Amino acid sequence: MTLLRSIGQQWTKSTLAHRLSLSLQQSVNVQQLFGGATSLKTVAHTISALVFTQGQPVWLPPMEDAAEHALPPELTLHCLFEASRLLFVKELEQGQLSQAEHLILTIANQWSVELQKSPARQANKLSEPRDEPVEHHLLGASELSDNGKQLCHLLQTIHTQLEQARSQQRQVSRNMGRNPS
């Protein structure tokens, strides 16, 4: 029975990764982050693996149906938050993340910023003439839930604290070669 449960969980992870990649493809700003060696598929599978680190999450709906549809933006946000939370701890404790893991943190911050943009500001952007691609509001006309707003705030806090920790680490490494007089 354990083998069947394990295979089922792997299938669910794979479906989640596929649907995450469909969701992330909807953001022009997120797509622009994939110019390097790490692919969207690799990042989506890494996020999915992190989401399932402690087993099947209770907040995740069944993934069996609608495999060709993107996840709703708030569910994508929840997945990005879970992955970022684990990566935050990993970076603070171990100090080293892979390129895919760094991308996840960047994507999570970008996704939360896009979700918090108001539909009114997006409507103004669409009416302005521009030469560059227009960002599309991920939620459209719907509102971000209170839980979604809280997750966005937490993701931005994680981003800010990691930037501060990285800055302090760079300062320490610069000062290691200096002898006090």
XYZ file of N, CA and C in Angstrom:
543
model
N 0.812 -1.188 0.000
C 0.000 0.000 0.000
C 0.862 1.262 0.000
N 2.012 1.216 0.675
C 2.907 2.361 0.735
C 3.449 2.696 -0.644
N 3.734 1.676 -1.442
C 4.224 1.902 -2.799
C 3.184 2.634 -3.634
N 1.937 2.211 -3.543
C 0.877 2.876 -4.294
C 0.692 4.318 -3.847
N 0.757 4.561 -2.557
C 0.630 5.921 -2.041
C 1.790 6.786 -2.532
N 2.985 6.219 -2.541
C 4.167 6.940 -3.011
C 4.058 7.279 -4.497
N 3.612 6.330 -5.290
C 3.433 6.575 -6.729
C 2.365 7.640 -6.948
N 1.290 7.562 -6.189
C 0.232 8.572 -6.299
C 0.722 9.957 -5.957
N 1.565 10.040 -4.919
C 2.097 11.343 -4.531
C 3.045 11.884 -5.611
N 3.840 11.010 -6.222
C 4.728 11.453 -7.302
C 3.911 11.970 -8.486
N 2.815 11.307 -8.778
C 1.939 11.752 -9.874
C 1.355 13.129 -9.551
N 0.919 13.305 -8.311
C 0.363 14.586 -7.887
C 1.419 15.686 -7.962
N 2.644 15.383 -7.542
C 3.739 16.358 -7.643
C 3.977 16.767 -9.089
N 3.975 15.791 -9.968
C 4.205 16.064 -11.386
C 3.093 16.934 -11.967
N 1.853 16.619 -11.615
C 0.712 17.410 -12.091
C 0.790 18.829 -11.549
N 1.133 18.962 -10.261
C 1.277 20.290 -9.663
C 2.372 21.074 -10.384
N 3.501 20.438 -10.653
C 4.602 21.123 -11.342
C 4.165 21.600 -12.725
N 3.430 20.767 -13.441
C 2.959 21.150 -14.778
C 2.009 22.344 -14.694
N 1.079 22.293 -13.754
C 0.114 23.384 -13.609
C 0.792 24.659 -13.097
N 1.814 24.512 -12.252
C 2.583 25.679 -11.810
C 3.283 26.346 -12.989
N 3.876 25.528 -13.853
C 4.568 26.118 -15.009
C 3.576 26.845 -15.916
N 2.376 26.315 -16.075
C 1.349 27.008 -16.860
C 0.974 28.340 -16.211
N 0.911 28.353 -14.890
C 0.579 29.589 -14.169
C 1.685 30.627 -14.298
N 2.922 30.184 -14.101
C 4.046 31.118 -14.131
C 4.283 31.689 -15.522
N 3.894 30.950 -16.557
C 4.045 31.434 -17.925
C 3.148 32.630 -18.209
N 2.136 32.843 -17.388
C 1.195 33.942 -17.604
C 1.783 35.308 -17.254
N 2.876 35.332 -16.522
C 3.483 36.585 -16.109
C 4.675 36.916 -16.998
N 4.613 38.044 -17.658
C 5.712 38.497 -18.511
C 6.967 38.717 -17.669
N 6.802 39.303 -16.485
C 7.951 39.575 -15.617
C 8.627 38.299 -15.145
N 7.845 37.262 -14.882
C 8.415 35.991 -14.466
C 9.104 35.326 -15.654
N 8.510 35.383 -16.824
C 9.115 34.777 -18.017
C 10.487 35.373 -18.308
N 10.654 36.649 -18.028
C 11.925 37.320 -18.300
C 13.057 36.813 -17.409
N 12.731 36.132 -16.334
C 13.751 35.606 -15.423
C 14.405 34.329 -15.949
N 13.856 33.757 -17.015
C 14.343 32.473 -17.509
C 15.227 32.621 -18.733
N 16.197 33.493 -18.664
C 17.163 33.650 -19.737
C 18.437 32.860 -19.493
N 18.573 32.274 -18.323
C 19.793 31.562 -17.946
C 19.692 30.074 -18.184
N 20.473 29.347 -17.431
C 20.591 27.907 -17.610
C 19.440 27.125 -16.995
N 18.728 27.710 -16.057
C 17.649 26.995 -15.380
C 16.335 27.238 -16.100
N 15.615 26.156 -16.375
C 14.359 26.259 -17.119
C 13.167 26.415 -16.178
N 12.067 26.865 -16.734
C 10.822 26.986 -15.993
C 10.382 25.620 -15.475
N 10.588 24.587 -16.269
C 10.211 23.232 -15.869
C 10.986 22.801 -14.614
N 12.273 23.075 -14.574
C 13.098 22.734 -13.409
C 12.611 23.476 -12.169
N 12.325 24.753 -12.316
C 11.858 25.556 -11.192
C 10.503 25.048 -10.706
N 9.592 24.740 -11.627
C 8.267 24.253 -11.247
C 8.361 22.923 -10.501
N 9.232 22.025 -10.960
C 9.399 20.746 -10.272
C 10.048 20.935 -8.891
N 10.947 21.885 -8.771
C 11.568 22.170 -7.473
C 10.534 22.728 -6.498
N 9.690 23.643 -6.963
C 8.627 24.190 -6.116
C 7.701 23.062 -5.659
N 7.315 22.216 -6.593
C 6.420 21.104 -6.276
C 7.039 20.180 -5.227
N 8.311 19.871 -5.374
C 8.987 19.012 -4.402
C 9.018 19.680 -3.025
N 9.260 20.982 -2.987
C 9.285 21.697 -1.713
C 7.906 21.735 -1.052
N 6.858 21.883 -1.869
C 5.494 21.895 -1.340
C 5.174 20.572 -0.647
N 5.699 19.476 -1.192
C 5.415 18.146 -0.654
C 6.484 17.659 0.335
N 7.344 18.533 0.808
C 8.422 18.142 1.721
C 7.902 17.434 2.965
N 6.814 17.904 3.488
C 6.265 17.311 4.712
C 5.022 16.473 4.417
N 4.938 15.918 3.217
C 3.781 15.109 2.839
C 2.754 15.930 2.075
N 1.598 15.348 1.869
C 0.517 16.005 1.120
C -0.013 17.195 1.918
N 0.101 18.412 1.379
C -0.421 19.581 2.100
C -1.944 19.544 2.167
N -2.504 19.903 3.316
C -3.953 19.881 3.482
C -4.637 20.999 2.696
N -3.931 22.067 2.383
C -4.510 23.201 1.682
C -4.542 23.003 0.160
N -3.879 21.951 -0.319
C -3.792 21.717 -1.766
C -4.967 20.870 -2.236
N -5.762 21.396 -3.177
C -6.892 20.601 -3.689
C -6.383 19.436 -4.530
N -7.224 18.443 -4.799
C -6.802 17.303 -5.627
C -6.295 17.767 -6.995
N -5.225 17.148 -7.471
C -4.603 17.536 -8.733
C -4.951 16.596 -9.886
N -5.823 15.629 -9.674
C -6.088 14.637 -10.711
C -6.742 15.249 -11.954
N -7.688 16.144 -11.760
C -8.401 16.705 -12.906
C -7.813 18.053 -13.316
N -8.157 18.509 -14.478
C -7.759 19.824 -14.992
C -6.240 19.981 -15.083
N -5.552 18.944 -15.535
C -4.091 18.988 -15.613
C -3.592 20.008 -16.637
N -4.408 20.359 -17.602
C -3.977 21.312 -18.625
C -4.390 22.746 -18.328
N -4.840 22.992 -17.108
C -5.229 24.340 -16.723
C -4.236 24.885 -15.700
N -3.963 26.159 -15.830
C -3.080 26.812 -14.861
C -3.747 26.831 -13.491
N -2.930 26.881 -12.463
C -3.461 27.018 -11.115
C -4.039 28.417 -10.940
N -5.029 28.560 -10.079
C -5.484 29.915 -9.753
C -4.323 30.711 -9.149
N -4.279 32.013 -9.376
C -3.153 32.826 -8.895
C -2.889 32.704 -7.391
N -3.943 32.631 -6.585
C -3.717 32.531 -5.138
C -3.176 31.169 -4.733
N -3.535 30.115 -5.446
C -2.980 28.800 -5.145
C -1.504 28.762 -5.554
N -1.178 29.394 -6.667
C 0.223 29.529 -7.071
C 0.987 30.312 -6.011
N 0.383 31.373 -5.508
C 0.987 32.173 -4.443
C 1.262 31.306 -3.215
N 0.306 30.467 -2.850
C 0.478 29.600 -1.681
C 1.641 28.629 -1.892
N 1.735 28.059 -3.091
C 2.850 27.152 -3.401
C 4.186 27.895 -3.319
N 4.235 29.097 -3.884
C 5.456 29.897 -3.843
C 5.829 30.277 -2.408
N 4.823 30.553 -1.587
C 5.098 30.877 -0.188
C 5.694 29.685 0.545
N 5.098 28.508 0.366
C 5.611 27.303 1.042
C 7.058 27.026 0.640
N 7.339 27.138 -0.654
C 8.705 26.909 -1.129
C 9.653 27.980 -0.580
N 9.235 29.228 -0.599
C 10.075 30.331 -0.121
C 10.364 30.215 1.363
N 9.383 29.795 2.114
C 9.550 29.633 3.560
C 10.670 28.627 3.855
N 10.656 27.512 3.146
C 11.692 26.497 3.342
C 13.058 26.977 2.848
N 13.068 27.672 1.715
C 14.333 28.167 1.167
C 14.924 29.285 2.023
N 14.067 30.070 2.640
C 14.517 31.122 3.551
C 15.335 30.503 4.680
N 14.790 29.468 5.291
C 15.487 28.788 6.383
C 16.773 28.142 5.869
N 16.698 27.501 4.709
C 17.875 26.837 4.149
C 19.005 27.833 3.902
N 18.675 28.984 3.314
C 19.731 29.959 3.030
C 20.334 30.527 4.310
N 19.502 30.786 5.301
C 20.033 31.330 6.552
C 20.884 30.310 7.296
N 20.512 29.032 7.227
C 21.266 28.008 7.947
C 22.489 27.526 7.176
N 22.333 27.305 5.866
C 23.415 26.716 5.079
C 24.141 27.723 4.203
N 23.470 28.809 3.846
C 24.111 29.863 3.084
C 24.187 29.647 1.582
N 23.927 28.458 1.105
C 24.056 28.193 -0.331
C 22.740 27.669 -0.897
N 22.297 28.282 -1.984
C 21.129 27.817 -2.718
C 21.526 27.582 -4.166
N 20.821 26.672 -4.808
C 21.056 26.443 -6.231
C 20.449 27.593 -7.034
N 20.753 27.625 -8.327
C 20.200 28.680 -9.177
C 18.676 28.581 -9.214
N 18.143 27.372 -9.289
C 16.686 27.181 -9.305
C 16.065 27.693 -8.008
N 16.730 27.451 -6.890
C 16.198 27.905 -5.604
C 16.234 29.426 -5.497
N 17.284 30.050 -5.996
C 17.327 31.520 -6.035
C 16.212 32.066 -6.917
N 15.982 31.422 -8.038
C 14.908 31.853 -8.935
C 13.546 31.751 -8.258
N 13.341 30.712 -7.481
C 12.058 30.553 -6.782
C 11.812 31.740 -5.859
N 12.826 32.150 -5.130
C 12.677 33.296 -4.230
C 12.374 34.574 -5.007
N 13.036 34.758 -6.128
C 12.809 35.939 -6.962
C 11.411 35.914 -7.568
N 11.008 34.747 -8.069
C 9.678 34.595 -8.666
C 8.598 34.832 -7.621
N 8.777 34.296 -6.428
C 7.781 34.468 -5.372
C 7.589 35.947 -5.046
N 8.684 36.684 -4.956
C 8.577 38.113 -4.693
C 7.880 38.821 -5.850
N 8.265 38.504 -7.074
C 7.657 39.130 -8.248
C 6.163 38.810 -8.328
N 5.809 37.558 -8.064
C 4.406 37.137 -8.118
C 3.581 37.898 -7.077
N 4.128 38.043 -5.861
C 3.388 38.749 -4.814
C 3.219 40.229 -5.165
N 4.229 40.823 -5.761
C 4.128 42.223 -6.180
C 3.048 42.383 -7.246
N 3.028 41.479 -8.223
C 2.022 41.553 -9.288
C 0.615 41.349 -8.746
N 0.465 40.438 -7.794
C -0.868 40.179 -7.247
C -1.404 41.365 -6.471
N -0.523 42.136 -5.880
C -0.970 43.267 -5.073
C -1.283 44.507 -5.893
N -0.948 44.495 -7.162
C -1.269 45.650 -7.992
C -2.778 45.753 -8.129
N -3.272 46.958 -7.989
C -4.720 47.142 -8.041
C -5.214 47.087 -9.483
N -6.416 46.568 -9.704
C -6.979 46.538 -11.059
C -7.111 47.937 -11.667
N -7.340 48.954 -10.843
C -7.463 50.324 -11.359
C -6.149 50.790 -11.975
N -5.015 50.483 -11.315
C -3.712 50.866 -11.864
C -3.446 50.117 -13.162
N -3.867 48.858 -13.218
C -3.672 48.084 -14.435
C -4.495 48.668 -15.580
N -5.706 49.116 -15.287
C -6.554 49.710 -16.329
C -5.896 50.968 -16.884
N -5.272 51.769 -16.012
C -4.564 52.967 -16.468
C -3.379 52.597 -17.349
N -2.670 51.533 -16.998
C -1.525 51.103 -17.793
C -1.956 50.669 -19.185
N -3.107 50.012 -19.271
C -3.573 49.525 -20.565
C -3.965 50.673 -21.486
N -4.392 51.802 -20.917
C -4.803 52.918 -21.753
C -3.626 53.792 -22.193
N -2.480 53.643 -21.538
C -1.305 54.433 -21.898
C -0.609 53.814 -23.112
N -0.192 54.647 -24.094
C 0.570 54.089 -25.213
C 1.982 53.730 -24.753
N 2.454 52.506 -25.113
C 3.781 52.055 -24.693
C 4.420 51.257 -25.812
N 5.743 51.283 -25.833
C 6.488 50.476 -26.787
C 6.819 49.100 -26.204
N 6.840 48.989 -24.874
C 7.205 47.733 -24.211
C 5.952 46.909 -23.913
N 6.124 45.602 -23.652
C 4.968 44.769 -23.354
C 4.255 45.234 -22.080
N 2.956 45.095 -22.068
C 2.148 45.513 -20.940
C 2.003 44.349 -19.973
N 2.185 44.627 -18.679
C 1.966 43.609 -17.663
C 0.465 43.364 -17.549
N 0.097 42.132 -17.376
C -1.302 41.806 -17.178
C -1.519 41.474 -15.716
N -2.591 42.006 -15.157
C -2.911 41.733 -13.768
C -3.313 40.273 -13.636
N -2.668 39.549 -12.754
C -2.866 38.111 -12.644
C -4.261 37.717 -12.188
N -4.903 38.546 -11.386
C -6.220 38.182 -10.893
C -7.341 38.768 -11.730
N -7.031 39.597 -12.687
C -8.085 40.217 -13.472
C -8.908 41.126 -12.583
N -10.221 40.964 -12.651
C -11.115 41.843 -11.906
C -11.343 41.360 -10.472
N -10.935 40.148 -10.160
C -11.199 39.631 -8.816
C -10.265 40.271 -7.795
N -10.674 40.208 -6.569
C -9.906 40.784 -5.470
C -9.024 39.727 -4.828
N -7.936 40.162 -4.277
C -7.050 39.290 -3.526
C -7.647 39.087 -2.137
N -7.749 37.836 -1.695
C -8.329 37.547 -0.382
C -7.409 38.061 0.726
N -7.948 38.116 1.948
C -7.143 38.540 3.092
C -5.967 37.596 3.301
N -6.204 36.296 3.125
C -5.131 35.314 3.247
C -4.073 35.564 2.172
N -4.510 35.862 0.957
C -3.584 36.162 -0.132
C -2.760 37.411 0.147
N -3.407 38.432 0.688
C -2.692 39.664 1.044
C -1.635 39.394 2.110
N -2.004 38.552 3.084
C -1.060 38.217 4.146
C 0.129 37.435 3.587
N -0.135 36.490 2.673
C 0.958 35.734 2.062
C 1.869 36.648 1.247
N 1.277 37.595 0.524
C 2.085 38.565 -0.236
C 2.977 39.370 0.696
N 2.406 39.823 1.792
C 3.189 40.593 2.768
C 4.326 39.742 3.339
N 4.039 38.488 3.675
C 5.066 37.603 4.219
C 6.162 37.320 3.202
N 5.790 37.151 1.941
C 6.796 36.924 0.899
C 7.696 38.140 0.733
N 7.119 39.315 0.803
C 7.935 40.516 0.686
C 8.828 40.697 1.915
N 8.362 40.264 3.077
C 9.186 40.295 4.289
C 10.357 39.325 4.152
N 10.081 38.118 3.651
C 11.139 37.138 3.409
C 12.184 37.727 2.461
N 11.722 38.345 1.381
C 12.631 38.941 0.398
C 13.503 40.018 1.041
N 12.898 40.891 1.817
C 13.636 41.978 2.467
C 14.665 41.437 3.462
N 14.255 40.458 4.272
C 15.173 39.904 5.266
C 16.327 39.151 4.614
N 16.053 38.450 3.515
C 17.133 37.763 2.808
C 18.114 38.760 2.198
N 17.605 39.835 1.642
C 18.490 40.857 1.083
C 19.375 41.459 2.168
N 18.811 41.701 3.346
C 19.599 42.232 4.453
C 20.662 41.228 4.904
N 20.283 39.959 5.000
C 21.237 38.924 5.412
C 22.355 38.773 4.382
N 22.016 38.827 3.107
C 23.025 38.728 2.048
C 23.968 39.919 2.094
N 23.422 41.100 2.330
C 24.244 42.306 2.413
C 25.214 42.211 3.600
N 24.723 41.737 4.732
C 25.587 41.570 5.901
C 26.674 40.531 5.629
N 26.324 39.458 4.949
C 27.302 38.412 4.628
C 28.384 38.948 3.699
N 27.986 39.755 2.716
C 28.985 40.363 1.825
C 29.905 41.285 2.597
N 29.357 42.048 3.518
C 30.155 42.970 4.321
C 31.151 42.200 5.186
N 30.716 41.113 5.785
C 31.591 40.283 6.618
C 32.710 39.684 5.780
N 32.360 39.185 4.600
C 33.393 38.559 3.754
C 34.380 39.598 3.243
N 33.953 40.835 3.016
C 34.870 41.905 2.608
C 35.808 42.275 3.738
N 35.310 42.259 4.958
C 36.106 42.677 6.109
C 37.033 41.581 6.621
N 36.890 40.361 6.184
C 37.705 39.261 6.701
C 39.183 39.427 6.359
N 39.498 40.034 5.240
C 40.885 40.191 4.845
C 41.577 41.391 5.462
N 40.815 42.238 6.099
C 41.381 43.458 6.694
C 41.841 43.211 8.128
N 42.997 43.752 8.455
C 43.498 43.677 9.828
C 43.230 45.015 10.507
N 42.637 44.960 11.689
C 42.426 46.250 12.389
C 43.752 46.839 12.833
N 43.912 48.133 12.707
C 45.166 48.800 13.070
C 45.184 49.216 14.505
